[in-house]
mmCIF file of C-alpha atoms in Angstrom:
data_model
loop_
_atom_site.group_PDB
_atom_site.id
_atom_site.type_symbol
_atom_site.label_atom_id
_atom_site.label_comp_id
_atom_site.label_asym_id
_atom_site.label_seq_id
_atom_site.Cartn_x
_atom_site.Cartn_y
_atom_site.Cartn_z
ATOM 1 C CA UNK A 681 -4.637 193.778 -123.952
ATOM 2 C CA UNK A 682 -4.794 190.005 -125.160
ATOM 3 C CA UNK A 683 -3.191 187.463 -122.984
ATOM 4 C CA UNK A 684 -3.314 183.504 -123.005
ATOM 5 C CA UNK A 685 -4.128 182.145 -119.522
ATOM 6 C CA UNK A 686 -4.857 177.908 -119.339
ATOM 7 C CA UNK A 687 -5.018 177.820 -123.146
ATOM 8 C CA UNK A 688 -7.804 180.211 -123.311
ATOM 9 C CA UNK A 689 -7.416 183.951 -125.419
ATOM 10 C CA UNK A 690 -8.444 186.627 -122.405
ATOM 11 C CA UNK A 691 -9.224 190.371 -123.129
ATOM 12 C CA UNK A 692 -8.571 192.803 -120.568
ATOM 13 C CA UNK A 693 -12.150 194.485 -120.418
ATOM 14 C CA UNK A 694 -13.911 196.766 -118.298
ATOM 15 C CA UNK A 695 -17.376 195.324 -118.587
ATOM 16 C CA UNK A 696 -20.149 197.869 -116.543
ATOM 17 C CA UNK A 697 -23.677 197.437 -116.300
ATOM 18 C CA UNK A 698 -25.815 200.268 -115.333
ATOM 19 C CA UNK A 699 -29.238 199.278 -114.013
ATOM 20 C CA UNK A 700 -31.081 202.058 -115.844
ATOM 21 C CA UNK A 701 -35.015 202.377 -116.325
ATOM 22 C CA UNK A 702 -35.900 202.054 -119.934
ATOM 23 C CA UNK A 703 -37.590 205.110 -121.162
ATOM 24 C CA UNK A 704 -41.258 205.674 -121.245
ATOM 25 C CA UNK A 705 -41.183 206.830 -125.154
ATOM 26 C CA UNK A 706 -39.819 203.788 -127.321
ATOM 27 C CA UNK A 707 -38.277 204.452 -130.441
ATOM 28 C CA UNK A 708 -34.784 203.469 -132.130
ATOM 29 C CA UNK A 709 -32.703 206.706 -131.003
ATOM 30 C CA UNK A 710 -34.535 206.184 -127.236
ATOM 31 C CA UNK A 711 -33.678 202.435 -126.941
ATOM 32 C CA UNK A 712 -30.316 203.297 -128.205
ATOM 33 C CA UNK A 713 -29.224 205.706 -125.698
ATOM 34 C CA UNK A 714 -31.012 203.448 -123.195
ATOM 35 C CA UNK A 715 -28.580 200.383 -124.328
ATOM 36 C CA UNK A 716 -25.586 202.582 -123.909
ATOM 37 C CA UNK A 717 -26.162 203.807 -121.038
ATOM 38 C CA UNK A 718 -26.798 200.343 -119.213
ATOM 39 C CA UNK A 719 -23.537 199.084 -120.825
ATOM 40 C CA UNK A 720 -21.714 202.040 -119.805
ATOM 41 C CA UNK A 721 -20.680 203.568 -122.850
ATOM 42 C CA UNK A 722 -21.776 206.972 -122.230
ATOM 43 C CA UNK A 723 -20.607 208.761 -119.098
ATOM 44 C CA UNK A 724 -21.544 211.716 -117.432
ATOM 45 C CA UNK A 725 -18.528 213.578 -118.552
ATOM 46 C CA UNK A 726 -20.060 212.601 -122.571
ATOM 47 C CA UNK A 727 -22.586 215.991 -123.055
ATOM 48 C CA UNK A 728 -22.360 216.007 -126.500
ATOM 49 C CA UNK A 729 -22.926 211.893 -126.697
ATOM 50 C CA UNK A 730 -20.153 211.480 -128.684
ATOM 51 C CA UNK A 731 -19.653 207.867 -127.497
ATOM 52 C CA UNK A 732 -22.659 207.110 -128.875
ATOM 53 C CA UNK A 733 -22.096 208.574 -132.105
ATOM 54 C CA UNK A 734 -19.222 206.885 -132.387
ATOM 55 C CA UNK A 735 -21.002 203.734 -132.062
ATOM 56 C CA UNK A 736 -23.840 204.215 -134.588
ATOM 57 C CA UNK A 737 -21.600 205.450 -137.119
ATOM 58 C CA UNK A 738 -19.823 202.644 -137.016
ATOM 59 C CA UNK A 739 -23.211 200.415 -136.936
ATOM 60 C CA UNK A 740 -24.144 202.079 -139.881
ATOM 61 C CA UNK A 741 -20.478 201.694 -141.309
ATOM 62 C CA UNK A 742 -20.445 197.923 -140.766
ATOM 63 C CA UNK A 743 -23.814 197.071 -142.241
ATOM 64 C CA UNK A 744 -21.998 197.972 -145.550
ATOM 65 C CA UNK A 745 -18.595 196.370 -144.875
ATOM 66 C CA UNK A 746 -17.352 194.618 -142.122
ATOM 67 C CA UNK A 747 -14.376 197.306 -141.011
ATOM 68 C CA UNK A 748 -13.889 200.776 -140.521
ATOM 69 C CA UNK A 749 -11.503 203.149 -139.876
ATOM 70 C CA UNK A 750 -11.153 205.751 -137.068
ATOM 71 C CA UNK A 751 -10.600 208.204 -140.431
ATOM 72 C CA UNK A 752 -13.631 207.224 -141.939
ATOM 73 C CA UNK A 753 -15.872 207.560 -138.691
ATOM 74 C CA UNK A 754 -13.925 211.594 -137.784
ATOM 75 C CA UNK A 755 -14.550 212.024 -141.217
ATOM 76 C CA UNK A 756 -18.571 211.187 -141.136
ATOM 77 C CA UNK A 757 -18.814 212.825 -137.513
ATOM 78 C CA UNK A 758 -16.541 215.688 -138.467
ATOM 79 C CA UNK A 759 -14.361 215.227 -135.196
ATOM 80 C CA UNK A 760 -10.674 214.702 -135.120
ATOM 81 C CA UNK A 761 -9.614 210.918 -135.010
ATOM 82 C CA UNK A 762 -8.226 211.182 -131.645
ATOM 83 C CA UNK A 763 -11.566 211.608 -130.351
ATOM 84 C CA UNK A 764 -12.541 209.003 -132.321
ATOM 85 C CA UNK A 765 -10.023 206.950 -131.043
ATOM 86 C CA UNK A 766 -10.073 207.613 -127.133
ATOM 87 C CA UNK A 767 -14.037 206.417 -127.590
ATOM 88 C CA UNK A 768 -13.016 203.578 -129.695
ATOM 89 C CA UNK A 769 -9.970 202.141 -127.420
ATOM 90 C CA UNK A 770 -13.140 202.718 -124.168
ATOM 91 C CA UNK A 771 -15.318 200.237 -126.522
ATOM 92 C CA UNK A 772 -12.500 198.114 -127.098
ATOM 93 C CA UNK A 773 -11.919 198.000 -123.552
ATOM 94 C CA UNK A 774 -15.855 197.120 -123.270
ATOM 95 C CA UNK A 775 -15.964 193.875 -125.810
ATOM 96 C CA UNK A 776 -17.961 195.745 -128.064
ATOM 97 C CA UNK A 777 -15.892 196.432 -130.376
ATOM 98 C CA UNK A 778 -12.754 194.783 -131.935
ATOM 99 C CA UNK A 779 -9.439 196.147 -134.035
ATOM 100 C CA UNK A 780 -7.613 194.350 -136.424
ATOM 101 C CA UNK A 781 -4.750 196.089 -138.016
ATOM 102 C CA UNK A 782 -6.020 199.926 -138.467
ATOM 103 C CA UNK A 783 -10.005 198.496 -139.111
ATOM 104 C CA UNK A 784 -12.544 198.754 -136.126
ATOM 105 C CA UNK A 785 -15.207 195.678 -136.282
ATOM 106 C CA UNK A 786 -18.061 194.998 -134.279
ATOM 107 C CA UNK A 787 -17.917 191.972 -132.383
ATOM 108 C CA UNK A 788 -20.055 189.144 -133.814
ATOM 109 C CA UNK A 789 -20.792 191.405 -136.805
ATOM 110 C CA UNK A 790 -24.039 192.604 -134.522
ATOM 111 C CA UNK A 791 -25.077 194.124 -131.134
ATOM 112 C CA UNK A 792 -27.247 190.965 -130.344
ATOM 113 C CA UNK A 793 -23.972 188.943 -131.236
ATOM 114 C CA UNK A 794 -21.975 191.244 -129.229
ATOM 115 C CA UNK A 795 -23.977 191.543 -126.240
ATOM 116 C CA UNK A 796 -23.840 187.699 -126.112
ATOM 117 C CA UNK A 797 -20.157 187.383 -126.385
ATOM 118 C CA UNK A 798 -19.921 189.811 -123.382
ATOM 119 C CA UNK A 799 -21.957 188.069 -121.692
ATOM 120 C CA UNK A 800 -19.760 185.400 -122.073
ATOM 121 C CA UNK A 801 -16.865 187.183 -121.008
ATOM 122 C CA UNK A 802 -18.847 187.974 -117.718
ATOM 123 C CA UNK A 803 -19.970 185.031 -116.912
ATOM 124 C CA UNK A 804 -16.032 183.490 -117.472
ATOM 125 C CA UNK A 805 -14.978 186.312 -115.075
ATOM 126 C CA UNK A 806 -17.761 185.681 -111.929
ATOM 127 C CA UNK A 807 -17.027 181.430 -112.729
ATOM 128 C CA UNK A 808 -13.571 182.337 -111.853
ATOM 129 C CA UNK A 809 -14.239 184.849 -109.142
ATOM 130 C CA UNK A 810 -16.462 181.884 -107.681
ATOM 131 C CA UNK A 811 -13.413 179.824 -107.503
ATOM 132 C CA UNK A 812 -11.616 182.190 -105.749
ATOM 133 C CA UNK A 813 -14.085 182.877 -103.432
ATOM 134 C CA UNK A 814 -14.864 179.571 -102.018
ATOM 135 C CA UNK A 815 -11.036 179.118 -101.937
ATOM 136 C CA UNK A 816 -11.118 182.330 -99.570
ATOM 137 C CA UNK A 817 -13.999 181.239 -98.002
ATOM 138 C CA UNK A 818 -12.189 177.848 -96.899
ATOM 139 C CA UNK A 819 -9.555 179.411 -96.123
ATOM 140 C CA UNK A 820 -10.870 182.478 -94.315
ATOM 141 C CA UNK A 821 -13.129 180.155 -92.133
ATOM 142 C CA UNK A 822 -10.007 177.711 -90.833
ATOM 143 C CA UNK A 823 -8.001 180.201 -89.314
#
């Protein structure tokens, strides 16, 4: 959900980092699943990894044209769109990823680009949770 707080656009995101060791063997489909993981786009629950299928189909779908369709990525994965779409609304939800109309985009038009822009978002979130705590922590302290 977008929402206009102060003058500034805020997403409602879930952003989760996973402190996971980076494996021993380095290669693209390794560091791949490594970088999901620690952004917590693939959950236990995912045995099949279709999260991240959904996500490098549509990396692969972007580097030709900027959007995609949920149609377009079932088709290539041969799943049904509503799988396609319960992964892509959780990488919505993430910052990864982006919708406009019925296209899926990937934010900043690359993963570097998008990693920095959530970074962004995080660090938005803690400044404001800082705020909030030294508020509290006056306030907790006087009484």
């Amino acid at each position: 959900m977008v929402h206009v707080h102060r003058g500034v656009i805020m997403i409602d995101q879930r952003i989760s980092l996973r402190a996971v060791e980076r494996p021993p063997a380095h290669g693209t489909e390794e560091d791949f699943s490594w970088f999901c993981e620690s952004l917590g786009l693939t959950h236990g629950r995912d045995l099949d990894t279709t999260a991240e299928r959904v996500v490098l189909q549509i990396l692969e779908e972007v580097a030709e044209e900027p959007g995609v369709s949920s149609a377009r990525i079932a088709e290539r994965l041969a799943i049904t769109p509503g799988r396609v779409n319960h992964h892509v609304r959780n990488l919505v939800a993430t910052g990864l990823l982006y919708r406009r109309k019925k296209l899926i985009y990937l934010r900043g038009g690359s993963l570097a680009a998008a990693v920095v822009e959530m970074k962004k978002d995080a660090d938005r979130i803690f400044d404001e949770l800082h705020v909030i705590a030294e508020v509290l922590d006056r306030e907790i302290v006087r009484h």
